[in-house]
PDB file of C-alpha atoms in Angstrom:
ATOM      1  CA  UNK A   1       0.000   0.000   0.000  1.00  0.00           C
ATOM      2  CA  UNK A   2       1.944   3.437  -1.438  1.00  0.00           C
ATOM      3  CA  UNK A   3       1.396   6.728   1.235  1.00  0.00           C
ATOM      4  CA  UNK A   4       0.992   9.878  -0.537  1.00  0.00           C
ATOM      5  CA  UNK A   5       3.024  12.219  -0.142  1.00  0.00           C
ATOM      6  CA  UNK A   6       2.688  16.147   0.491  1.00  0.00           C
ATOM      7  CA  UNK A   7       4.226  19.015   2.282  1.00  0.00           C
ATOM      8  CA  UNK A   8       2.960  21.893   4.746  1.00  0.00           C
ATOM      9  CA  UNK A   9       4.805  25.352   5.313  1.00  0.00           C
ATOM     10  CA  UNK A  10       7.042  25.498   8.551  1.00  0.00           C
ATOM     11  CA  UNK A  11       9.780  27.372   9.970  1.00  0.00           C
ATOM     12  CA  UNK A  12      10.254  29.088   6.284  1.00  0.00           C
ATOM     13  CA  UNK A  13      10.618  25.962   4.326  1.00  0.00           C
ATOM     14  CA  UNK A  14       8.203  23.125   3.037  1.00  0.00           C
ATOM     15  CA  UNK A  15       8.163  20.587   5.337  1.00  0.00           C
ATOM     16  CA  UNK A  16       7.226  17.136   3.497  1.00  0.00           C
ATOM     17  CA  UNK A  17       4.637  13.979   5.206  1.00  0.00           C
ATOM     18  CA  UNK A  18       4.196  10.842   3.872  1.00  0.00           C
ATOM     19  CA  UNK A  19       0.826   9.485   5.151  1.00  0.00           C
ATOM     20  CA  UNK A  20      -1.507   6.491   4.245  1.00  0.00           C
ATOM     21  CA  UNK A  21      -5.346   7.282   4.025  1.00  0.00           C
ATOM     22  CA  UNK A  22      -6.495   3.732   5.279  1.00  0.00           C
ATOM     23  CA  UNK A  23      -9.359   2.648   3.064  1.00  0.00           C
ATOM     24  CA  UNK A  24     -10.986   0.359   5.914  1.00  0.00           C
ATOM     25  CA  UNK A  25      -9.972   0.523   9.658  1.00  0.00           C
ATOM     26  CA  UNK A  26      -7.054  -1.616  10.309  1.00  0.00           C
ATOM     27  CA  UNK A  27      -5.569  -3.048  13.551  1.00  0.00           C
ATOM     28  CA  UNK A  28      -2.132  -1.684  14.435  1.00  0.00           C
ATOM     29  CA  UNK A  29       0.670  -1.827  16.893  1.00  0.00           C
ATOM     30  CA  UNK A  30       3.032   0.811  17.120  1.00  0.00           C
ATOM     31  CA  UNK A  31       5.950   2.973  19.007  1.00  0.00           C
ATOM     32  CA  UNK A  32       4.526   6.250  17.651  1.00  0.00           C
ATOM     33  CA  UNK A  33       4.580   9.060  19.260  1.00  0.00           C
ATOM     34  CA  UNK A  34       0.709   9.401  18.414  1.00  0.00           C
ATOM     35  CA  UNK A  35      -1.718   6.990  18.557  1.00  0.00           C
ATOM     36  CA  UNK A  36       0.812   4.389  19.833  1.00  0.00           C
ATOM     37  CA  UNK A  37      -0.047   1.283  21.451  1.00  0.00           C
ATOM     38  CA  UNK A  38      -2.649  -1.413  20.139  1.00  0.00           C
ATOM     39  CA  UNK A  39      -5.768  -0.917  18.412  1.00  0.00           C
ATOM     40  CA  UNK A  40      -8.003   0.211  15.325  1.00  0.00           C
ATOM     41  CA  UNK A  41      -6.687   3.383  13.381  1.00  0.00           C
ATOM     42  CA  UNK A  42      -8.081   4.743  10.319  1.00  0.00           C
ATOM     43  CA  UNK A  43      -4.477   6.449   9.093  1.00  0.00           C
ATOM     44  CA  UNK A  44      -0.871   6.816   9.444  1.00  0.00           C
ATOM     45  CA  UNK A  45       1.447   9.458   9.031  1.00  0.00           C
ATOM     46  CA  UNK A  46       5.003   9.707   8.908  1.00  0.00           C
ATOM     47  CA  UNK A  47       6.110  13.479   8.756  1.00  0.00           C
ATOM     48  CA  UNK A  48       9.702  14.871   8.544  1.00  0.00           C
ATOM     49  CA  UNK A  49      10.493  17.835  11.275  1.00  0.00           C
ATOM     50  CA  UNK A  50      13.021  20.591  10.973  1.00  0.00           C
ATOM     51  CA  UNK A  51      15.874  19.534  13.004  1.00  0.00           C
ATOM     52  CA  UNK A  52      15.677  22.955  15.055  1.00  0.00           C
ATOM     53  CA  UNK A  53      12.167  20.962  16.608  1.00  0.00           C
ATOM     54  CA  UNK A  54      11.396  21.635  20.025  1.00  0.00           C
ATOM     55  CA  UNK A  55       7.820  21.102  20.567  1.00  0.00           C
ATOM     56  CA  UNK A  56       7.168  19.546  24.068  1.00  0.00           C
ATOM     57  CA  UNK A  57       3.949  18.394  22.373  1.00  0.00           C
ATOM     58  CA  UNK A  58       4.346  16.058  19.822  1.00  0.00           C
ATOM     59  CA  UNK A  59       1.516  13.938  19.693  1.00  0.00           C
ATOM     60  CA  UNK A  60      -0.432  17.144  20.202  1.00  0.00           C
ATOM     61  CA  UNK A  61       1.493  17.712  16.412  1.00  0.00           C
ATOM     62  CA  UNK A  62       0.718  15.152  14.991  1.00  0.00           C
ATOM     63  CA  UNK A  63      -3.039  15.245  15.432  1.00  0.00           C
ATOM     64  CA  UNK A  64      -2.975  19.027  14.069  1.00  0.00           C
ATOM     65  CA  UNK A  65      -1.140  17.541  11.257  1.00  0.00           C
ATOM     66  CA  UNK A  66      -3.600  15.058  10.618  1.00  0.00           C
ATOM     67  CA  UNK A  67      -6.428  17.657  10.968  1.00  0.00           C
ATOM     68  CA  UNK A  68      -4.934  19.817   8.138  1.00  0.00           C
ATOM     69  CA  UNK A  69      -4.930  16.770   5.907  1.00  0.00           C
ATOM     70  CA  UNK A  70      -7.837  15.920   6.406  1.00  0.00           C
ATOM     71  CA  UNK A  71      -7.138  12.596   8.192  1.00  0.00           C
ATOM     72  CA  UNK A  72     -10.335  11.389  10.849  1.00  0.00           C
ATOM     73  CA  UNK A  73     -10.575   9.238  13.594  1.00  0.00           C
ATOM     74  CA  UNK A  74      -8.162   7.291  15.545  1.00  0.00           C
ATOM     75  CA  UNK A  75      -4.153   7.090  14.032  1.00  0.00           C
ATOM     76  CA  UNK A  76      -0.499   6.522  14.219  1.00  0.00           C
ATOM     77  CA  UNK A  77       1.969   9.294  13.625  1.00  0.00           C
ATOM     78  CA  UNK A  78       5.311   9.128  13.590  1.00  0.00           C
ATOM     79  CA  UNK A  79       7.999  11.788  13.761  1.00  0.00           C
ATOM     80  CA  UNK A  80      11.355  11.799  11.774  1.00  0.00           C
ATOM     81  CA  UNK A  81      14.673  14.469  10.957  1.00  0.00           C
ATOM     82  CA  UNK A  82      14.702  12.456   7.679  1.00  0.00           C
ATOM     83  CA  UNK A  83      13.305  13.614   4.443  1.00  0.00           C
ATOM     84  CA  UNK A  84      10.559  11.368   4.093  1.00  0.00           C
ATOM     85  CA  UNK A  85      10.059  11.951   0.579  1.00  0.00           C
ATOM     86  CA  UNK A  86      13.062   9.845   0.267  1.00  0.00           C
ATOM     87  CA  UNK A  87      10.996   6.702   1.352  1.00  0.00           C
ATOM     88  CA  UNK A  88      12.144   3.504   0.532  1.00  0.00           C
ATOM     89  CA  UNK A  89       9.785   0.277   0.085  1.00  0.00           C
ATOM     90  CA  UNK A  90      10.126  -3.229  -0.097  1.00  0.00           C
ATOM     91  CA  UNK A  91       7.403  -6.184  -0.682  1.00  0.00           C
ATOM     92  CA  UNK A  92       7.430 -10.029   0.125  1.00  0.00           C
ATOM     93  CA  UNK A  93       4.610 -12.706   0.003  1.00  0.00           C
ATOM     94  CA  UNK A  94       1.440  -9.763   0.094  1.00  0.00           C
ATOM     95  CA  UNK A  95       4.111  -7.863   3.113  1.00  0.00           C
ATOM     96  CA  UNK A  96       4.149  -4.415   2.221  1.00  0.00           C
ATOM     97  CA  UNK A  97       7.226  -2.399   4.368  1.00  0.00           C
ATOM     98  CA  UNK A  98       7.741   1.375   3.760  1.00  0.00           C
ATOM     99  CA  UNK A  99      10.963   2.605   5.355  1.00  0.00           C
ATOM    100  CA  UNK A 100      12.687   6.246   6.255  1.00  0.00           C
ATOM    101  CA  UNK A 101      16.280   6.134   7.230  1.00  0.00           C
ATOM    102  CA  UNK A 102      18.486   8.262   9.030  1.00  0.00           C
ATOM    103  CA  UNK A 103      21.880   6.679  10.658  1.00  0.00           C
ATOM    104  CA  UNK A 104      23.754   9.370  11.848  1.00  0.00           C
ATOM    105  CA  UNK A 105      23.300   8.624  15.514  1.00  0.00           C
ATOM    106  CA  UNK A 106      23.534   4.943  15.645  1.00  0.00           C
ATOM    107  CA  UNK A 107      23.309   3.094  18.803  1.00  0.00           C
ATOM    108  CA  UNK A 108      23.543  -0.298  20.385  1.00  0.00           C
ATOM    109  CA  UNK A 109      20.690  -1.891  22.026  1.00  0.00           C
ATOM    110  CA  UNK A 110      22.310  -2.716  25.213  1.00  0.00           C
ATOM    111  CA  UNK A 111      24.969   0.255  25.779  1.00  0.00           C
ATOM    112  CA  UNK A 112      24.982   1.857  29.041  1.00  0.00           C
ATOM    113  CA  UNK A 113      23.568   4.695  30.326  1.00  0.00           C
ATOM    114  CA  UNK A 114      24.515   7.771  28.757  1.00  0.00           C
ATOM    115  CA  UNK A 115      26.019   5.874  25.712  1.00  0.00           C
ATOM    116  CA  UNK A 116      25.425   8.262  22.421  1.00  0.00           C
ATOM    117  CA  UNK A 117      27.024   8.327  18.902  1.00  0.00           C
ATOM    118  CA  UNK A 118      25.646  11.309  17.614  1.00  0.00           C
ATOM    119  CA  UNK A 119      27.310  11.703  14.087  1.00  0.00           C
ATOM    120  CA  UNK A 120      24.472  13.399  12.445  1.00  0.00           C
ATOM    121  CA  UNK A 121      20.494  13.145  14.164  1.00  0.00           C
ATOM    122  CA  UNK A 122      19.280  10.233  12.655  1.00  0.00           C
ATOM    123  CA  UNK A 123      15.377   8.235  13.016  1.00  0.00           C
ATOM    124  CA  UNK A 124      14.533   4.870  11.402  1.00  0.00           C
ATOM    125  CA  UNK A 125      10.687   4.602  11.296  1.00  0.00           C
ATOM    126  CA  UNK A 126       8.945   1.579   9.397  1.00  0.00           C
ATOM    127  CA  UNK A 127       5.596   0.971   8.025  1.00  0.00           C
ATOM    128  CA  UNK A 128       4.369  -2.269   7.371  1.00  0.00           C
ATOM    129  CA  UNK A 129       1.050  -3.767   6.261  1.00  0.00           C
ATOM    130  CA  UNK A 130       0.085  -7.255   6.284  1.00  0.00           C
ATOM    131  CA  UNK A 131      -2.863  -8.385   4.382  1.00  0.00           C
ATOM    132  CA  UNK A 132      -3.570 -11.049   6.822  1.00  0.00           C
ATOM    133  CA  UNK A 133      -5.182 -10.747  10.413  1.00  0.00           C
ATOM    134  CA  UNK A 134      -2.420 -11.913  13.148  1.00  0.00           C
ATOM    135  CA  UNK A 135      -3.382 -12.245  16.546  1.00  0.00           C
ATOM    136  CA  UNK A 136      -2.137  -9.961  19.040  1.00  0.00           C
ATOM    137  CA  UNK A 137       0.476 -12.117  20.695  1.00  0.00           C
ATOM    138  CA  UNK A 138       2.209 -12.805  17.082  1.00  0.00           C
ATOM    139  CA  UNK A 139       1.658  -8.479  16.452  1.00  0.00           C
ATOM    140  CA  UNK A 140       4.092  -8.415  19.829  1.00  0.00           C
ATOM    141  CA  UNK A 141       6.437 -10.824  17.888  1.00  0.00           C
ATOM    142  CA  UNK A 142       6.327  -9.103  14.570  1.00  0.00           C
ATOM    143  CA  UNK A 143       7.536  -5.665  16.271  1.00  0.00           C
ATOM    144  CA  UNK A 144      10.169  -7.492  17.335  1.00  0.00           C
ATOM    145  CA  UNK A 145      10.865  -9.474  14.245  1.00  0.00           C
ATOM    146  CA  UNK A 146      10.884  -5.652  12.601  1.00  0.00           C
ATOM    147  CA  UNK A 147      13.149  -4.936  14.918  1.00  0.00           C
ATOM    148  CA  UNK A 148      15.698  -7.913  14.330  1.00  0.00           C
ATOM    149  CA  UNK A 149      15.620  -7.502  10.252  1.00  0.00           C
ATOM    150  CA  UNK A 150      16.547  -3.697  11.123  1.00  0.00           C
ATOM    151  CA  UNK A 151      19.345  -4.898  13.140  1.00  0.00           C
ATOM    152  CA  UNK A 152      20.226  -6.985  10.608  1.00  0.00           C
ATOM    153  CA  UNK A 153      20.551  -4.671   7.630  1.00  0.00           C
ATOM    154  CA  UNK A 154      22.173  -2.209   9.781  1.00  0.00           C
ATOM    155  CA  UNK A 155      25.023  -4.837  10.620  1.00  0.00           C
ATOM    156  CA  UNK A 156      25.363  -5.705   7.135  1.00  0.00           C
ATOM    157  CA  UNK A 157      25.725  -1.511   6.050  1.00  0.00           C
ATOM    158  CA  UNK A 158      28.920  -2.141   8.185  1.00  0.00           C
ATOM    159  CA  UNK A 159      27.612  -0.027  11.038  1.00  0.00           C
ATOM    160  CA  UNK A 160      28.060  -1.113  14.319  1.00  0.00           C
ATOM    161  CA  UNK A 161      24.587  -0.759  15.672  1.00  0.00           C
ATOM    162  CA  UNK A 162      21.214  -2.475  15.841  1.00  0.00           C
ATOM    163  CA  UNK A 163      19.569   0.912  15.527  1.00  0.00           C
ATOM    164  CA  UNK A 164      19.042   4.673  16.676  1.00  0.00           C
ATOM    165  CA  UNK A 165      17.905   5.958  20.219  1.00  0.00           C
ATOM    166  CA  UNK A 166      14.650   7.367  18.398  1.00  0.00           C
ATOM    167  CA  UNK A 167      13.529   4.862  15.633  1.00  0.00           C
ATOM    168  CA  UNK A 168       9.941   3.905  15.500  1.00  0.00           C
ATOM    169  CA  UNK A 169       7.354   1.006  13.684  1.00  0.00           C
ATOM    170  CA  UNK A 170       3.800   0.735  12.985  1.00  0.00           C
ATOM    171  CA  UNK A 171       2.133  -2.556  11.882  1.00  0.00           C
ATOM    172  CA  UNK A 172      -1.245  -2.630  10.667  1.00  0.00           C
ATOM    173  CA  UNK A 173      -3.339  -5.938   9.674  1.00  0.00           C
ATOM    174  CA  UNK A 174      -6.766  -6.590   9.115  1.00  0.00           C
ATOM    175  CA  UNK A 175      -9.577  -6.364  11.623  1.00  0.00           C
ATOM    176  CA  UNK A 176     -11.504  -9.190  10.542  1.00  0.00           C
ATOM    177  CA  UNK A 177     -10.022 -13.003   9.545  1.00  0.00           C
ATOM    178  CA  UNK A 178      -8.821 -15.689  11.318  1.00  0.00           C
ATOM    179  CA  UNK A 179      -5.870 -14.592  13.502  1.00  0.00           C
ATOM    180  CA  UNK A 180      -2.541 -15.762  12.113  1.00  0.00           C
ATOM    181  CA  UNK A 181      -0.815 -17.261  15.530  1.00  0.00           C
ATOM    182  CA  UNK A 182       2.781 -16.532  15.060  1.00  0.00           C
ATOM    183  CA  UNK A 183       5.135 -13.195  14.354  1.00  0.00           C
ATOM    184  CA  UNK A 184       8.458 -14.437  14.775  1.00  0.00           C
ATOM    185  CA  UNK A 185      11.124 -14.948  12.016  1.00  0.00           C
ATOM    186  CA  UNK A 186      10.494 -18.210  10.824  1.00  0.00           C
ATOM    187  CA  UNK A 187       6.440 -18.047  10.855  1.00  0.00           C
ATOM    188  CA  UNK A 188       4.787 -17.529   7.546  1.00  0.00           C
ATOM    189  CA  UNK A 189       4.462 -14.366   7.966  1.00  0.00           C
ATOM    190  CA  UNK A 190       6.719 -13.143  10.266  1.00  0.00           C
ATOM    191  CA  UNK A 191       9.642 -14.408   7.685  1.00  0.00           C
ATOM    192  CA  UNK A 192       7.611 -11.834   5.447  1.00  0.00           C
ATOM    193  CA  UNK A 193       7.789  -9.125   6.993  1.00  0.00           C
ATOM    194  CA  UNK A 194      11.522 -10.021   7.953  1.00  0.00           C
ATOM    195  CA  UNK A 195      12.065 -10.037   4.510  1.00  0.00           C
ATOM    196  CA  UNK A 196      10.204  -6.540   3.458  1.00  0.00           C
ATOM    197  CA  UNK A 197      11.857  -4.811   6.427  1.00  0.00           C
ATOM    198  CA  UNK A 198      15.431  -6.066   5.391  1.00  0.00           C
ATOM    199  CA  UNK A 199      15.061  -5.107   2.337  1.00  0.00           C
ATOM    200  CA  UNK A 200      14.012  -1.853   2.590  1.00  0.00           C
ATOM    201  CA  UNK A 201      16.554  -1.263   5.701  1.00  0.00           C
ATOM    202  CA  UNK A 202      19.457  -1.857   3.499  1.00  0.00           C
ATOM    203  CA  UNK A 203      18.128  -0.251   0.428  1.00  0.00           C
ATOM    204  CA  UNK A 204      17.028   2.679   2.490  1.00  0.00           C
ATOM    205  CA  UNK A 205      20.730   2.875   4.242  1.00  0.00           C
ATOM    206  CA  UNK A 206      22.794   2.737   1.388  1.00  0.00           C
ATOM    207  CA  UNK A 207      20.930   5.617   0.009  1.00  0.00           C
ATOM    208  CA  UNK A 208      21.240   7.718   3.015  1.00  0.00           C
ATOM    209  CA  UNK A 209      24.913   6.803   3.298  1.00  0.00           C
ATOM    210  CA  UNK A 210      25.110   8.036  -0.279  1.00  0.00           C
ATOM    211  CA  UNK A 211      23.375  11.346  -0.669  1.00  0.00           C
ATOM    212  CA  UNK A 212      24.031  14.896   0.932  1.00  0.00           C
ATOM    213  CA  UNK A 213      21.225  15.359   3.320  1.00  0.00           C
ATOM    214  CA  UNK A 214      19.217  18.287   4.726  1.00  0.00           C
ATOM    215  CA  UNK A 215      17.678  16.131   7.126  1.00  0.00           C
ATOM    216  CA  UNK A 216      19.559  13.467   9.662  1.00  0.00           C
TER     217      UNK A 216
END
């Protein structure tokens, strides 16, 4: 499922969002910083910020976003220093993943307190639809089956990481169906969306390791 993508004025530039316009209610589990959490949402947004941003409000943001695009009801927003017209997406088996990247603070998991390489600011969010209804246990597993393929491509870009201190996912599936049990890596459809995320990861990296970059 492509977002569209648009822009809105802010702090004397165009800032651009990449959202998705659900076209029925979907079930989603995500970090975001709006509309996190489990549950039905009706869109998703993924919108680049200046990296001057200081709001103390950003789910607050999001929603007033969302209101100027015309987006209704319950969603997920997420929040990024990357350009997100520079989206990068990936497919496997019916898995759709949609992917911005930003490295330049990379981080491991389990460093200690304190611990920051900040390089450039830097955000990996993901986006990824199933087209298959997964119960909410295997949802748990498939965040962090998202979360192992991003490690994974990361490792593999030759950065010693398994992410940033900010990144973010959404997964949406159906509502309705018979609940798919299992979300790990070597489930039908967990390997799927292993797959989708990987790909786009790496894809996604090696741009952002290639290009100048306004945004982290």
């Amino acid at each position: 499922m492509d977002g569209e993508l648009t822009s809105r004025p802010e702090s004397g530039s165009q800032i651009p969002i990449l959202y998705w316009r659900l076209p029925a209610p979907m079930t989603a589990i995500s970090s975001g910083v709006h509309g996190g959490g489990l549950g039905v949402r009706d869109w998703v947004l993924n919108a680049t910020v200046p990296m001057s941003y200081s709001r103390s409000d950003p789910a607050a943001h999001v929603g007033e976003l969302a209101a100027g695009l015309g987006l209704t009801g319950p969603g997920v927003g997420l929040l990024t220093g990357v350009d997100v017209r520079d989206v990068v997406s990936a497919a496997d088996g019916g898995v759709s993943a949609h992917v911005t990247v930003g490295l330049g603070a990379p981080a491991w998991a389990a460093a200690p307190d304190g611990h920051l390489r900040r390089l450039k600011p830097g955000t990996v969010n993901i986006v990824c639809f199933l087209p298959v209804r997964l119960s909410d246990a295997a949802l748990v597993n498939a965040v962090a089956t998202v979360a192992e393929a991003k490690a994974q491509a990361i490792w593999e870009l030759g950065i010693e990481a398994t992410g940033t201190a900010s990144d973010a996912s959404c997964l949406l599936c159906p509502v309705a169906g018979d609940p798919a049990p299992y979300g790990g890596p070597r489930s039908e459809w967990g390997a799927r969306v292993a797959r989708a995320v990987h790909a786009a990861v790496l894809a996604g990296g090696k741009d952002w390791l290639a290009r100048p970059r306004a945004w982290g």
